[in-house]
mmCIF file of C-alpha atoms in Angstrom:
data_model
loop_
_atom_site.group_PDB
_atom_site.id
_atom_site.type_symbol
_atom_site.label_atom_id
_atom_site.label_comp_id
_atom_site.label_asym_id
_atom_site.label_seq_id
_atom_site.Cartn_x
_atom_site.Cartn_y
_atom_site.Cartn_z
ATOM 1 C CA UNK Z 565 -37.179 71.887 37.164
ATOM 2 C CA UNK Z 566 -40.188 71.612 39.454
ATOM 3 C CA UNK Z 567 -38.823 73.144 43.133
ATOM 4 C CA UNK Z 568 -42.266 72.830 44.881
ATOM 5 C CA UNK Z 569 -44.202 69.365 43.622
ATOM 6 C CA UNK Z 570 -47.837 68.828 44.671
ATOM 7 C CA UNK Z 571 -48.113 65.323 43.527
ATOM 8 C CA UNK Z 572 -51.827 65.320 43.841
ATOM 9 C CA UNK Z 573 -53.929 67.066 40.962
ATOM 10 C CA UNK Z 574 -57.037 66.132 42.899
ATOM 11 C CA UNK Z 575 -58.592 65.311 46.406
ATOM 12 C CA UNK Z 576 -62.162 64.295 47.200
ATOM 13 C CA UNK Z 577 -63.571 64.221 50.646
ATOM 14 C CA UNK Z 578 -66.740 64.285 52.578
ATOM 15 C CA UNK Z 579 -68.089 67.670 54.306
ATOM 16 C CA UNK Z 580 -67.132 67.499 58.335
ATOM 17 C CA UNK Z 581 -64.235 64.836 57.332
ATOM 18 C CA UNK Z 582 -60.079 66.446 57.190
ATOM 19 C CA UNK Z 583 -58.660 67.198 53.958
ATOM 20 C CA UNK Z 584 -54.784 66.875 54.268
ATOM 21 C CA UNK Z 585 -53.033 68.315 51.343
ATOM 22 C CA UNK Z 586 -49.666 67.830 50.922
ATOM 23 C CA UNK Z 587 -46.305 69.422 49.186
ATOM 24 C CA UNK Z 588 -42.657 68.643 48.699
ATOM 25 C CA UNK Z 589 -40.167 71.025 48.041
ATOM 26 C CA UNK Z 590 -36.151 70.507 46.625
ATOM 27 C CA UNK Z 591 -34.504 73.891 47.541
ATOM 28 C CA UNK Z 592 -32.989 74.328 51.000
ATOM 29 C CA UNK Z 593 -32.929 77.530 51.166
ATOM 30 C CA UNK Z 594 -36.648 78.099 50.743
ATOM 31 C CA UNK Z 595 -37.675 79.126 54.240
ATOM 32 C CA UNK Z 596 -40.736 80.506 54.311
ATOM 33 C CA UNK Z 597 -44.241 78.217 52.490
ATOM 34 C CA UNK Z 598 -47.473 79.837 51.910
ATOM 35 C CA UNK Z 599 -50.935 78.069 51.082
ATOM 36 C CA UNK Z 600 -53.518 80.047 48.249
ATOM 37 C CA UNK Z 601 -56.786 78.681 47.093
ATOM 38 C CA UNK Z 602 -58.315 79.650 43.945
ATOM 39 C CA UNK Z 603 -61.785 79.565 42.852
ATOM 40 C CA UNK Z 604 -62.340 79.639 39.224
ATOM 41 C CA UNK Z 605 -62.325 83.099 37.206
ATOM 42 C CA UNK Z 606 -60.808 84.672 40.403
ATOM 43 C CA UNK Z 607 -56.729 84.917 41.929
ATOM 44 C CA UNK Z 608 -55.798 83.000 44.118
ATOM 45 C CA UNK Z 609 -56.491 83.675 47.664
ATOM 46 C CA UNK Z 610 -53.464 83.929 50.685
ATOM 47 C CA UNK Z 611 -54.947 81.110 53.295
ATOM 48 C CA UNK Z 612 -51.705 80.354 56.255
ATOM 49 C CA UNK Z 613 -48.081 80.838 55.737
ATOM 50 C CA UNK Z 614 -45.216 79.238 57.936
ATOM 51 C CA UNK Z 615 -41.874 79.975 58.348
ATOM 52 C CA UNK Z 616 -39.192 77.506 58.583
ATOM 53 C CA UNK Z 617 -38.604 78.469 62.411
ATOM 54 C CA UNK Z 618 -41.381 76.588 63.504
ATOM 55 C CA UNK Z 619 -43.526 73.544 62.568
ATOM 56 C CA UNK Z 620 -46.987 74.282 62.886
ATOM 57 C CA UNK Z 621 -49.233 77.205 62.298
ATOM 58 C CA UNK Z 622 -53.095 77.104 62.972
ATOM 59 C CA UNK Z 623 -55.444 79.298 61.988
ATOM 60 C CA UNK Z 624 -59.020 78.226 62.823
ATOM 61 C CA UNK Z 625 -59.712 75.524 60.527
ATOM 62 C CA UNK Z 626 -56.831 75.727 58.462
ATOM 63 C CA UNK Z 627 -53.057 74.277 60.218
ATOM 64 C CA UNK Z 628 -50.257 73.622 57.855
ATOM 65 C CA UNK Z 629 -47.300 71.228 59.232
ATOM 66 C CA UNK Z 630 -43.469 71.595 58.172
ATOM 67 C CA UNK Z 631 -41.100 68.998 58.237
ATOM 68 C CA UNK Z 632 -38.150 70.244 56.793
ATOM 69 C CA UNK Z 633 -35.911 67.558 57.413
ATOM 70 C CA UNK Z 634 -38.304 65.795 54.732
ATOM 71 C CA UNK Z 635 -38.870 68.694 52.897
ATOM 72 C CA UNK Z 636 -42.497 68.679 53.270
ATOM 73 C CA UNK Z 637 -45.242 70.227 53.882
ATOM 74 C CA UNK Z 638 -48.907 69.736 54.155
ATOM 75 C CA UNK Z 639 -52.368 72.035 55.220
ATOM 76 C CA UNK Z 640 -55.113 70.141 57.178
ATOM 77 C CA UNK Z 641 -58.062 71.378 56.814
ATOM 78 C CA UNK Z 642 -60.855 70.557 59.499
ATOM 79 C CA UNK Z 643 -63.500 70.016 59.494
ATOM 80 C CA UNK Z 644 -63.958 70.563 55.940
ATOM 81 C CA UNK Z 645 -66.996 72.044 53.998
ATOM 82 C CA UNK Z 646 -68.545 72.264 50.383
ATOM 83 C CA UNK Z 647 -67.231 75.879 50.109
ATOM 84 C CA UNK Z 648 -63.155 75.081 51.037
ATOM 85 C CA UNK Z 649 -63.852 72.879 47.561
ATOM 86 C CA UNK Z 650 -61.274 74.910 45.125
ATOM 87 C CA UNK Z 651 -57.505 74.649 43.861
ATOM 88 C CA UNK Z 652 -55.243 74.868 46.562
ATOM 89 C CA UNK Z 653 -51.138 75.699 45.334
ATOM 90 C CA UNK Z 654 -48.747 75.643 48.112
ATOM 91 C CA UNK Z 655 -45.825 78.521 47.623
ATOM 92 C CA UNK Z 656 -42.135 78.840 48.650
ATOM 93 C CA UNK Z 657 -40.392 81.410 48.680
ATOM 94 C CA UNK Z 658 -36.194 82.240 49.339
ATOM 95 C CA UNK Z 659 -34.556 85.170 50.393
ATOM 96 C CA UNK Z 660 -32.638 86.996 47.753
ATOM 97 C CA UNK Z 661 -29.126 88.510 48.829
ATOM 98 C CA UNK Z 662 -30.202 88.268 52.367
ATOM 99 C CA UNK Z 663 -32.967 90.331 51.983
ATOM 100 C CA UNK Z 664 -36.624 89.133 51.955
ATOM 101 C CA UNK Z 665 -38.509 89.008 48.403
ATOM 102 C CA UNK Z 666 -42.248 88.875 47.174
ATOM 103 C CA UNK Z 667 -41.119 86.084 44.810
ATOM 104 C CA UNK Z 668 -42.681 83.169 44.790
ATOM 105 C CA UNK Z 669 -42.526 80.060 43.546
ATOM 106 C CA UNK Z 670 -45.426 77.961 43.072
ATOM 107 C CA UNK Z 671 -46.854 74.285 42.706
ATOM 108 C CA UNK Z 672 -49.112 73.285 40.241
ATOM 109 C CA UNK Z 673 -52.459 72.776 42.760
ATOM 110 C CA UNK Z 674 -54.361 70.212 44.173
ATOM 111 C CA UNK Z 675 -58.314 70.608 43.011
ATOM 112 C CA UNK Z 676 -60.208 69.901 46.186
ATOM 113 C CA UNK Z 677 -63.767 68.259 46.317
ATOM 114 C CA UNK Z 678 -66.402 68.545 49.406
ATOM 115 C CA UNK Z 679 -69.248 65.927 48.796
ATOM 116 C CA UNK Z 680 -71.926 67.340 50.760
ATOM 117 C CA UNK J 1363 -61.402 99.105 50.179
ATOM 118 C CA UNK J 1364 -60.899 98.224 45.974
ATOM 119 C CA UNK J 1365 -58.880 94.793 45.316
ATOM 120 C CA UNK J 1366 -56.127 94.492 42.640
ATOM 121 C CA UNK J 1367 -57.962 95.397 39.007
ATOM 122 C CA UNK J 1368 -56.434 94.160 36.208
ATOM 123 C CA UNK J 1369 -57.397 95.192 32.513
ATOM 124 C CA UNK J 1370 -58.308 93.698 29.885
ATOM 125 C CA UNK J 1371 -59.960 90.633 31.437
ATOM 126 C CA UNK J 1372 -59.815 89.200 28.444
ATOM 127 C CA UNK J 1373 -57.623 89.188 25.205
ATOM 128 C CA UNK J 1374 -57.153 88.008 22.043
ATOM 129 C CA UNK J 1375 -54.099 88.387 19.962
ATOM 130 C CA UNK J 1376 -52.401 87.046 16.715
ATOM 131 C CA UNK J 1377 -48.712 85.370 16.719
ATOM 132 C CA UNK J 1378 -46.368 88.127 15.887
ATOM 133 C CA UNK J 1379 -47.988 90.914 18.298
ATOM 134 C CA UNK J 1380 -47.218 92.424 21.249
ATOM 135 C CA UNK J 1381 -50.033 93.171 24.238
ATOM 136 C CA UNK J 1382 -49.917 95.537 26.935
ATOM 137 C CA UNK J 1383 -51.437 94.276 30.543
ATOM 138 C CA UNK J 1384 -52.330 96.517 33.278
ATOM 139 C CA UNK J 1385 -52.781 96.046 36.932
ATOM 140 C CA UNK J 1386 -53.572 98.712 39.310
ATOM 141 C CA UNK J 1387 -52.667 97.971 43.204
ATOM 142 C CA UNK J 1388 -54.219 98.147 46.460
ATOM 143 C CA UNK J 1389 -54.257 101.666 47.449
ATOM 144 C CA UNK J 1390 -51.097 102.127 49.378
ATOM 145 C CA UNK J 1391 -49.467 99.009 48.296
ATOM 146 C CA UNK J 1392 -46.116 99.765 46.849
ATOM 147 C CA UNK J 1393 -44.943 96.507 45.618
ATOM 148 C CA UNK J 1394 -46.412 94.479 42.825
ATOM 149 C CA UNK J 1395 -45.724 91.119 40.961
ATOM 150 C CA UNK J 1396 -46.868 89.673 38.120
ATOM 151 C CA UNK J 1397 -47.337 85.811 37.190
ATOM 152 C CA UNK J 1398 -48.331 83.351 34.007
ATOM 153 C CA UNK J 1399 -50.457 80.300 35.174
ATOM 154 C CA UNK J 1400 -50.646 77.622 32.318
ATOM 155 C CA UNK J 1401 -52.140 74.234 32.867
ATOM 156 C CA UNK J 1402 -48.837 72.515 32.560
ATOM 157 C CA UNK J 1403 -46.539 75.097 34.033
ATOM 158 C CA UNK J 1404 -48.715 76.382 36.615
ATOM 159 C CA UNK J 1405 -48.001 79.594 38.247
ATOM 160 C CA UNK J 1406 -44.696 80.971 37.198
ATOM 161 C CA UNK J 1407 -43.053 84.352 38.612
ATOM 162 C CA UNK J 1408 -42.775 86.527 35.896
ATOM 163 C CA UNK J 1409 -41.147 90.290 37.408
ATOM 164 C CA UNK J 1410 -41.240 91.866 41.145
ATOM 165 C CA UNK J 1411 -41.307 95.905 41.535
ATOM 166 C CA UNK J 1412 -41.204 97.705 44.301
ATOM 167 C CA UNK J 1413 -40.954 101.562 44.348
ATOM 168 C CA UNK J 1414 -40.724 101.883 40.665
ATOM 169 C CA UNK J 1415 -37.365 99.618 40.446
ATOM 170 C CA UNK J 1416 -37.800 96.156 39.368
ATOM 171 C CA UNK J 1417 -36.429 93.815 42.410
ATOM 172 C CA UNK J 1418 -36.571 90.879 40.734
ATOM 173 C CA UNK J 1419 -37.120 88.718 37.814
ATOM 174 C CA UNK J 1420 -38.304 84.916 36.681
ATOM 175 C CA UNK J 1421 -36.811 83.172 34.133
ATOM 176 C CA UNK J 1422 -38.115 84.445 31.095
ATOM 177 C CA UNK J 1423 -36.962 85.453 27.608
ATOM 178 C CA UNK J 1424 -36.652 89.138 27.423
ATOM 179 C CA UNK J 1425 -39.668 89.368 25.131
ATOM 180 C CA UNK J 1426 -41.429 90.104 28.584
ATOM 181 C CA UNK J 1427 -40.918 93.229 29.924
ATOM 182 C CA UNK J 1428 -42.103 95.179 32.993
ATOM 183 C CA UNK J 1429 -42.696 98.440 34.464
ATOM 184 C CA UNK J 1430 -44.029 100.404 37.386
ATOM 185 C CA UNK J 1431 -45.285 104.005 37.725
ATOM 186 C CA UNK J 1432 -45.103 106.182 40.378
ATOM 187 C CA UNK J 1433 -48.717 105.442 41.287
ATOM 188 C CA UNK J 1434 -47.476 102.146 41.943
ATOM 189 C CA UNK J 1435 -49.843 101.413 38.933
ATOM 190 C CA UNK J 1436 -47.746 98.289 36.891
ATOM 191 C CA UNK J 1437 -48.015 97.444 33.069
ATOM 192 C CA UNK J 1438 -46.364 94.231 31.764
ATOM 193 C CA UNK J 1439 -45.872 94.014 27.880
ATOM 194 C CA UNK J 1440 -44.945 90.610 25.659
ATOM 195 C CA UNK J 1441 -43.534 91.522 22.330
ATOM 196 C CA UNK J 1442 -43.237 89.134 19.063
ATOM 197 C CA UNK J 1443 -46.485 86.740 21.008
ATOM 198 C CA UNK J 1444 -45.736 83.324 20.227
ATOM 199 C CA UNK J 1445 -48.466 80.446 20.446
ATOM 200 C CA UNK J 1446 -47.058 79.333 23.949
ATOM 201 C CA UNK J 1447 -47.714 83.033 25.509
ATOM 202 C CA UNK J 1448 -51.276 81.922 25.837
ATOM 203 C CA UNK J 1449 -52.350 81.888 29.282
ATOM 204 C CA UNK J 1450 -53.521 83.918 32.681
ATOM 205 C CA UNK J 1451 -51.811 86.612 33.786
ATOM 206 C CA UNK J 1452 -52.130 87.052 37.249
ATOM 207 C CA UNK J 1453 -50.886 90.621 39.221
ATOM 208 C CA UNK J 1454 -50.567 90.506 43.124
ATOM 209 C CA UNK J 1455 -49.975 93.861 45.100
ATOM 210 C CA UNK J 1456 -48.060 93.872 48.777
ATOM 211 C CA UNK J 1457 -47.720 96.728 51.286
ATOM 212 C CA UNK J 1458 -43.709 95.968 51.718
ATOM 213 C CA UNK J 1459 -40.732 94.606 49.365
ATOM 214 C CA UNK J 1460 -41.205 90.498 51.250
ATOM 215 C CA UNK J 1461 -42.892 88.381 53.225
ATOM 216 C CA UNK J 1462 -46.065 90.542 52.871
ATOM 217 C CA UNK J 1463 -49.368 89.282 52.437
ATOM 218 C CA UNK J 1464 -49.805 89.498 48.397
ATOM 219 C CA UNK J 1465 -53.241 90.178 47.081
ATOM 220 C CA UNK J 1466 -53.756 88.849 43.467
ATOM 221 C CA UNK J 1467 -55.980 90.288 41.061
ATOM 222 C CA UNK J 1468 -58.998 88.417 38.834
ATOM 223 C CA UNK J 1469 -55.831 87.809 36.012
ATOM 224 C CA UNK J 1470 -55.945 88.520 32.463
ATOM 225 C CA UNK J 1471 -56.943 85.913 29.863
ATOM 226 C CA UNK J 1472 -54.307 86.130 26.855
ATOM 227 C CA UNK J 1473 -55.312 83.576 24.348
ATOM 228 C CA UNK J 1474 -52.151 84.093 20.938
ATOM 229 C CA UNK J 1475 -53.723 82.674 17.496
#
């Protein structure tokens, strides 16, 4: 079963505009989320992570939201540009017998488009 | 400072084999994980080792098998390849045993005939 959905295989938006991504999760006891791009022929890329003590975390142009009461998640990006355009999987990840783990579990990506 | 390298980029085996991937960490990185990405699975959590001792493991038959050196250096091997083993194998090296920024590697392409 799919823990961590990203309903939408693609996005397309125009350079300057936001790109809002979004993810949904089913396991409570996820409590920390992570956001990777990936370019083609390359591994995926650590962008922001949040954990499930807060809401918000910004890093310049990149802020991801958590609403865990939804179980939901989502990475703004703004303003965008042609060279954010790339897959973008949002990651959970659980402890393990208390104890904090490298494991992740993944979605299947969103492939974002910047029109110039 | 040298990213995660993973060898062979590329691969091409026959049902019925078995294949060998490498991945060599970060310098100084201690823990390292290994994923398959397939277009309908996406990325899936294949093994975690830290320090030699495998921490944890996806849900897998035990036709994949990990292990780590002392180096930290990590080899991953798939015995009996089926058709359905196709895909990228992806390594990502940490400093720490969680919540570490992972650093993944270029992958290996594994394509079973």
């Amino acid at each position: 079963d799919q823990q961590v959905k990203q309903n939408s295989p693609s996005l397309s938006v125009q350079e300057g505009r936001i790109s809002i991504l979004n993810c949904d999760y089913t396991n409570s006891m996820f409590d920390y989320f992570l956001w990777y791009k990936k370019y083609p022929a390359e591994g995926p890329t650590f962008l922001i992570s949040i954990s499930s003590i807060k809401d918000k975390n910004e890093d310049g142009r990149f802020t991801v939201f958590l609403n865990k009461s939804a179980k939901h998640l989502s990475l703004h990006i703004v303003p965008s540009q042609p060279g954010d355009s790339a897959v973008y999987f949002c990651a959970a990840s659980a402890k393990i017998n208390g104890g904090a783990t490298n494991k992740l579990i993944f979605g299947t990506g969103t492939l974002l488009a910047v029109q110039p | 400072k040298a990213g995660v390298t993973q060898t062979p980029r590329y691969l091409i085996k026959t049902r019925g084999q078995q294949v060998t991937l490498s991945c060599s960490p970060i310098s100084g990185h201690r823990s390292v994980s290994w994923y398959q990405q397939t277009p309908g699975q996406g990325l899936q959590f294949l093994f975690e080792y830290f320090s030699e001792t495998q921490r944890n493991k996806g849900n897998f038959p035990g036709r994949f098998s990990g292990r780590q050196f002392s180096n930290s250096r990590s080899e991953m091997n798939v015995s009996t390849l089926e058709l359905g083993d196709s895909a990228l194998y992806l390594c990502a090296s940490s400093y720490g045993q969680g919540r570490e920024t992972q650093y993944f590697g270029p992958g290996t392409r594994l394509l079973v005939l």
